[in-house]
PDB file of C-alpha atoms in Angstrom:
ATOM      1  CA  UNK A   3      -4.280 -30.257   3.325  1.00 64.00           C
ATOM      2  CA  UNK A   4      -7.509 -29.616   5.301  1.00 70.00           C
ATOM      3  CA  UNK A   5      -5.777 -26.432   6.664  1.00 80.00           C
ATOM      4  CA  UNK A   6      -5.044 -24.979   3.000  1.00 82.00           C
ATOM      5  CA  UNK A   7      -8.991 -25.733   1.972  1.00 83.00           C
ATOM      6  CA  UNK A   8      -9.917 -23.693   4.754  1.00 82.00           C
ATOM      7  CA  UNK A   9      -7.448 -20.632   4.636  1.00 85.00           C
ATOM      8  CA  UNK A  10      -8.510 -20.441   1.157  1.00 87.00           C
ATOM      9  CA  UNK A  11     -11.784 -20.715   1.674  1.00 87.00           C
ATOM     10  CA  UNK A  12     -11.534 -17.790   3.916  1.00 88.00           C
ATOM     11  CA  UNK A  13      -9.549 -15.848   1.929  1.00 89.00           C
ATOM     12  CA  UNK A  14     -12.181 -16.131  -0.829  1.00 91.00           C
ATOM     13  CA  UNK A  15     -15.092 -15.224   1.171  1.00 91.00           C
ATOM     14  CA  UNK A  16     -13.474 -12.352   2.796  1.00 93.00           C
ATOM     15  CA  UNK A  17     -12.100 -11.067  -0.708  1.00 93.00           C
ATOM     16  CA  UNK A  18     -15.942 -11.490  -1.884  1.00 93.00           C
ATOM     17  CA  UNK A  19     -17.099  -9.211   1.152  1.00 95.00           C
ATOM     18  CA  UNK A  20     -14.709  -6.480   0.091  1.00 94.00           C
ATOM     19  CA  UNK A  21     -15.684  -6.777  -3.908  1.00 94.00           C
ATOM     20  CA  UNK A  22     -19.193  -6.514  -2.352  1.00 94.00           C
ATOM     21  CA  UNK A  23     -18.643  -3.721  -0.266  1.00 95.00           C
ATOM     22  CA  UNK A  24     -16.287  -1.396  -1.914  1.00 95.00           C
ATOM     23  CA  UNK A  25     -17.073   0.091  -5.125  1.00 94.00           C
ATOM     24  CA  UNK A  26     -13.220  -0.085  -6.173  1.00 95.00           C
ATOM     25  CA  UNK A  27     -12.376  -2.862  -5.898  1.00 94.00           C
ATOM     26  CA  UNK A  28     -13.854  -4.520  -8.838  1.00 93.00           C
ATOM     27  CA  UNK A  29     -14.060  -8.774  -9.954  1.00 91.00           C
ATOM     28  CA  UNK A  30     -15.447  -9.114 -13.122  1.00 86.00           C
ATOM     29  CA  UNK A  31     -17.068 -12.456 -15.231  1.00 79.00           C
ATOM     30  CA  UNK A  32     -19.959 -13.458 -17.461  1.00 82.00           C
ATOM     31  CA  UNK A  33     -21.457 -15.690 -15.017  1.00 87.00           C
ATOM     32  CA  UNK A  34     -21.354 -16.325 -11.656  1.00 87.00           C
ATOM     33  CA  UNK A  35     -19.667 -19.763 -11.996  1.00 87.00           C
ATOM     34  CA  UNK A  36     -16.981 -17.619 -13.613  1.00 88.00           C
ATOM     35  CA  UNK A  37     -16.531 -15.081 -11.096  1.00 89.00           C
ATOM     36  CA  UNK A  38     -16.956 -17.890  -8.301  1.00 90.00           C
ATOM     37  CA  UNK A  39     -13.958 -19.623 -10.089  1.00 91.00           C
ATOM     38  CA  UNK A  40     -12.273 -15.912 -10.631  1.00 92.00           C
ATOM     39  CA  UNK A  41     -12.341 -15.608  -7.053  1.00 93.00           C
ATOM     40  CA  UNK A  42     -10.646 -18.737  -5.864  1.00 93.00           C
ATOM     41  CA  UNK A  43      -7.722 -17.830  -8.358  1.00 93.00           C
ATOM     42  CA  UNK A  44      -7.822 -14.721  -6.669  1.00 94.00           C
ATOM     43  CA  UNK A  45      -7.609 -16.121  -3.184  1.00 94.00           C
ATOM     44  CA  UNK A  46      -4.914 -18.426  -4.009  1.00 94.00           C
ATOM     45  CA  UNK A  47      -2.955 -15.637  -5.388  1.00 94.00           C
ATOM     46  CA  UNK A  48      -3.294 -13.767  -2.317  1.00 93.00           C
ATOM     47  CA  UNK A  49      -2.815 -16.608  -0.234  1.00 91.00           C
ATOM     48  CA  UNK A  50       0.627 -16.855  -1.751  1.00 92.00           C
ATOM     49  CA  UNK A  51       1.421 -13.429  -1.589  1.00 93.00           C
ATOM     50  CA  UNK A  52       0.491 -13.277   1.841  1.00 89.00           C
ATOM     51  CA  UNK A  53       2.770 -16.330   2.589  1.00 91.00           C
ATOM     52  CA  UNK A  54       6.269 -15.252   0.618  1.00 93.00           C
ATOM     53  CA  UNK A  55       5.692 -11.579   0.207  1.00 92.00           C
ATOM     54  CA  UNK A  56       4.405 -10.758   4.064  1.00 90.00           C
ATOM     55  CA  UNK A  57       6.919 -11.925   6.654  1.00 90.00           C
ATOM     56  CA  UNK A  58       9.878 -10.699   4.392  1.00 93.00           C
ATOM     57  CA  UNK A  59       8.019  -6.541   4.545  1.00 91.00           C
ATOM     58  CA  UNK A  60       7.466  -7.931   8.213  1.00 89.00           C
ATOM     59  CA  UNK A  61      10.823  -8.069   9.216  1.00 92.00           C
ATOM     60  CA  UNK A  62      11.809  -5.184   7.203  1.00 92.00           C
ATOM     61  CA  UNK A  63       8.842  -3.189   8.715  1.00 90.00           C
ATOM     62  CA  UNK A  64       9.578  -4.316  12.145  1.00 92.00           C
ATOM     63  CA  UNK A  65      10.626  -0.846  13.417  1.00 92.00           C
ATOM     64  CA  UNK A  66       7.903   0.071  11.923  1.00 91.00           C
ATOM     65  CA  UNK A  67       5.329  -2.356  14.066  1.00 91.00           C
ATOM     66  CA  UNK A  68       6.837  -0.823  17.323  1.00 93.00           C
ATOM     67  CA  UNK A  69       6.957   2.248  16.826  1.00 93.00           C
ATOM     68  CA  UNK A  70       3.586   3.166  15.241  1.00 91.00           C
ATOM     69  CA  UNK A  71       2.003   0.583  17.634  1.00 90.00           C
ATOM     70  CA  UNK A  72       1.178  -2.083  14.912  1.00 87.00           C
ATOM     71  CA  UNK A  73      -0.648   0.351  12.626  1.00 90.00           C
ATOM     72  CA  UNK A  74       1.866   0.061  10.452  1.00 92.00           C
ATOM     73  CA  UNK A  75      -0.017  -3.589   9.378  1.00 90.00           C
ATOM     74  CA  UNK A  76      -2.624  -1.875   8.023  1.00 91.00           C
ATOM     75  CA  UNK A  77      -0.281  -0.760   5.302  1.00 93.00           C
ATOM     76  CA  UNK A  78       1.531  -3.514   4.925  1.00 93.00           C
ATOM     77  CA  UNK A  79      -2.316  -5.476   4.472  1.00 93.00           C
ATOM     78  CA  UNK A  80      -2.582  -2.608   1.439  1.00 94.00           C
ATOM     79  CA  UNK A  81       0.264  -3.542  -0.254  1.00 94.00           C
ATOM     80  CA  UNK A  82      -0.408  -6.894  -0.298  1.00 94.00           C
ATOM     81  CA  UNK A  83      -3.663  -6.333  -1.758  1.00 95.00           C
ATOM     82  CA  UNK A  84      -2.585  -4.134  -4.455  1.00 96.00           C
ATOM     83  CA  UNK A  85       0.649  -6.596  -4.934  1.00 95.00           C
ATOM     84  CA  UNK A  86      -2.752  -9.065  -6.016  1.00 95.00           C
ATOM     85  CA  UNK A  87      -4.019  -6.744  -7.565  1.00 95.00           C
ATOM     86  CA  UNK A  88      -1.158  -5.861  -9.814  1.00 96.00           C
ATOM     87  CA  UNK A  89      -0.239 -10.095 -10.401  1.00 95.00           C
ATOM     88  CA  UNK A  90      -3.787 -10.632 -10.988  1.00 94.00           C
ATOM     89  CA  UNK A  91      -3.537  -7.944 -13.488  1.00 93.00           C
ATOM     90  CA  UNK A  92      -0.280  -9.698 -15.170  1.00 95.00           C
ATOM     91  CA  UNK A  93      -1.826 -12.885 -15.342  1.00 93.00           C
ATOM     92  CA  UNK A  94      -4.841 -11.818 -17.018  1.00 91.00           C
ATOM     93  CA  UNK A  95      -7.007 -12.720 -14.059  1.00 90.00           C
ATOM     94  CA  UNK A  96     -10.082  -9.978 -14.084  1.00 91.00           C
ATOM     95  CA  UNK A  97      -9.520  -8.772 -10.578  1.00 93.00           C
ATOM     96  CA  UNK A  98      -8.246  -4.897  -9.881  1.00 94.00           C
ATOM     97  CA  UNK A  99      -7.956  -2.510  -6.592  1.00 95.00           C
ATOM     98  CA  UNK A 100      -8.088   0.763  -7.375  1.00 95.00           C
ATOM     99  CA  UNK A 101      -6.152   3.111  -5.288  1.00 94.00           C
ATOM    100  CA  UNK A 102      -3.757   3.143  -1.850  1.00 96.00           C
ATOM    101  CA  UNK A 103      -6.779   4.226   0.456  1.00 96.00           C
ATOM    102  CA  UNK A 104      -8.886   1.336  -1.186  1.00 96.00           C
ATOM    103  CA  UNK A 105      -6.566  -0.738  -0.194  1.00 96.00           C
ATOM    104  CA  UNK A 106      -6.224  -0.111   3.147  1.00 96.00           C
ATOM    105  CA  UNK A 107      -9.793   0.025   3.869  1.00 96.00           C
ATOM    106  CA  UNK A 108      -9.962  -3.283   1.840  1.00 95.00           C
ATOM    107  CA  UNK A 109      -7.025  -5.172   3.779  1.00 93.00           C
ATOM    108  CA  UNK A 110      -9.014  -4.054   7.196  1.00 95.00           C
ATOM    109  CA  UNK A 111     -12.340  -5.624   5.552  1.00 95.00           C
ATOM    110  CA  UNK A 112     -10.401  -8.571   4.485  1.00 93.00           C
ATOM    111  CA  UNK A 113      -8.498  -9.069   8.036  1.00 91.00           C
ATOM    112  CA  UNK A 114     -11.316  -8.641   9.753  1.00 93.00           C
ATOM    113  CA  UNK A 115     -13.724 -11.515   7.968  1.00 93.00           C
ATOM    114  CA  UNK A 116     -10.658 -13.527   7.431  1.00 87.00           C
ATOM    115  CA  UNK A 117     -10.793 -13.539  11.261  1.00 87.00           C
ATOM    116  CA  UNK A 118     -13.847 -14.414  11.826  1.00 90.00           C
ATOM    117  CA  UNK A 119     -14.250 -17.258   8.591  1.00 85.00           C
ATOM    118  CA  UNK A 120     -11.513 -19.182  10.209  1.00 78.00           C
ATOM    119  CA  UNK A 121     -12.495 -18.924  13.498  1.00 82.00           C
ATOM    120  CA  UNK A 122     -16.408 -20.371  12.486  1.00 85.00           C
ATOM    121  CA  UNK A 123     -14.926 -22.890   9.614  1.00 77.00           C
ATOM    122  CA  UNK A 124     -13.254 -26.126  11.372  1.00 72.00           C
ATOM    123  CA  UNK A 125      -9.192 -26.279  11.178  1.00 64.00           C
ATOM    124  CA  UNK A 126      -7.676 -29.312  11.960  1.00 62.00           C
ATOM    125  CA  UNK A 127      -4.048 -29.901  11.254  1.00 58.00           C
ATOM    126  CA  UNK A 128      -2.739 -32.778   9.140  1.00 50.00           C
TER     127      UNK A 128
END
């Protein structure tokens, strides 16, 4: 259970650093409690996108990996954002990415402070 916390944790800090660094991607709320709680929901979704949605376009983009050298995941990162984007957008949750090269740049920020929150936050497995 620890393990969740913490994934989640870092996937809500590093979605905060993108919403803070790039213009379009956007989180909305009244207060900050609200966003703070918008972002969680946000996390979770993209946890779970990023858990059922991921290995499958893995696989599929295996050929892929190889042959572009892994650059291909920066792509595949994209479309998992915007897949977030696009349920968080369904479920009324006040979270949007705006555009493919938004994305990308977004799933690199994301990646890369994902990284580095789990590798500072403690993980111990149940």
């Amino acid at each position: 259970m620890k393990n969740f916390v913490v994934k989640t944790i870092a996937n809500a800090a590093a979605l905060a650093v993108a919403v803070w660094l790039l213009d379009k991607i956007t989180l909305t709320g009244d207060n900050t409690g609200k966003k703070a709680l918008t972002l969680l929901v946000v996390a979770l979704l993209f946890g779970l996108v990023n858990f059922v949605v991921k290995p499958v376009v893995q696989v599929l983009t295996f050929p892929l990996f190889i042959l572009t050298l892994g650059l291909i995941t920066l792509v595949v990162n994209a479309l998992m954002l915007l897949l977030t984007s696009w349920l968080a957008d369904k479920l009324d949750v006040s979270f949007h990415v705006e555009g493919f090269w938004t994305a990308v740049l977004g799933g690199l920020i994301i990646s890369i402070v994902s990284w580095a929150m789990n590798v500072a936050l403690p993980d111990h497995k149940d």
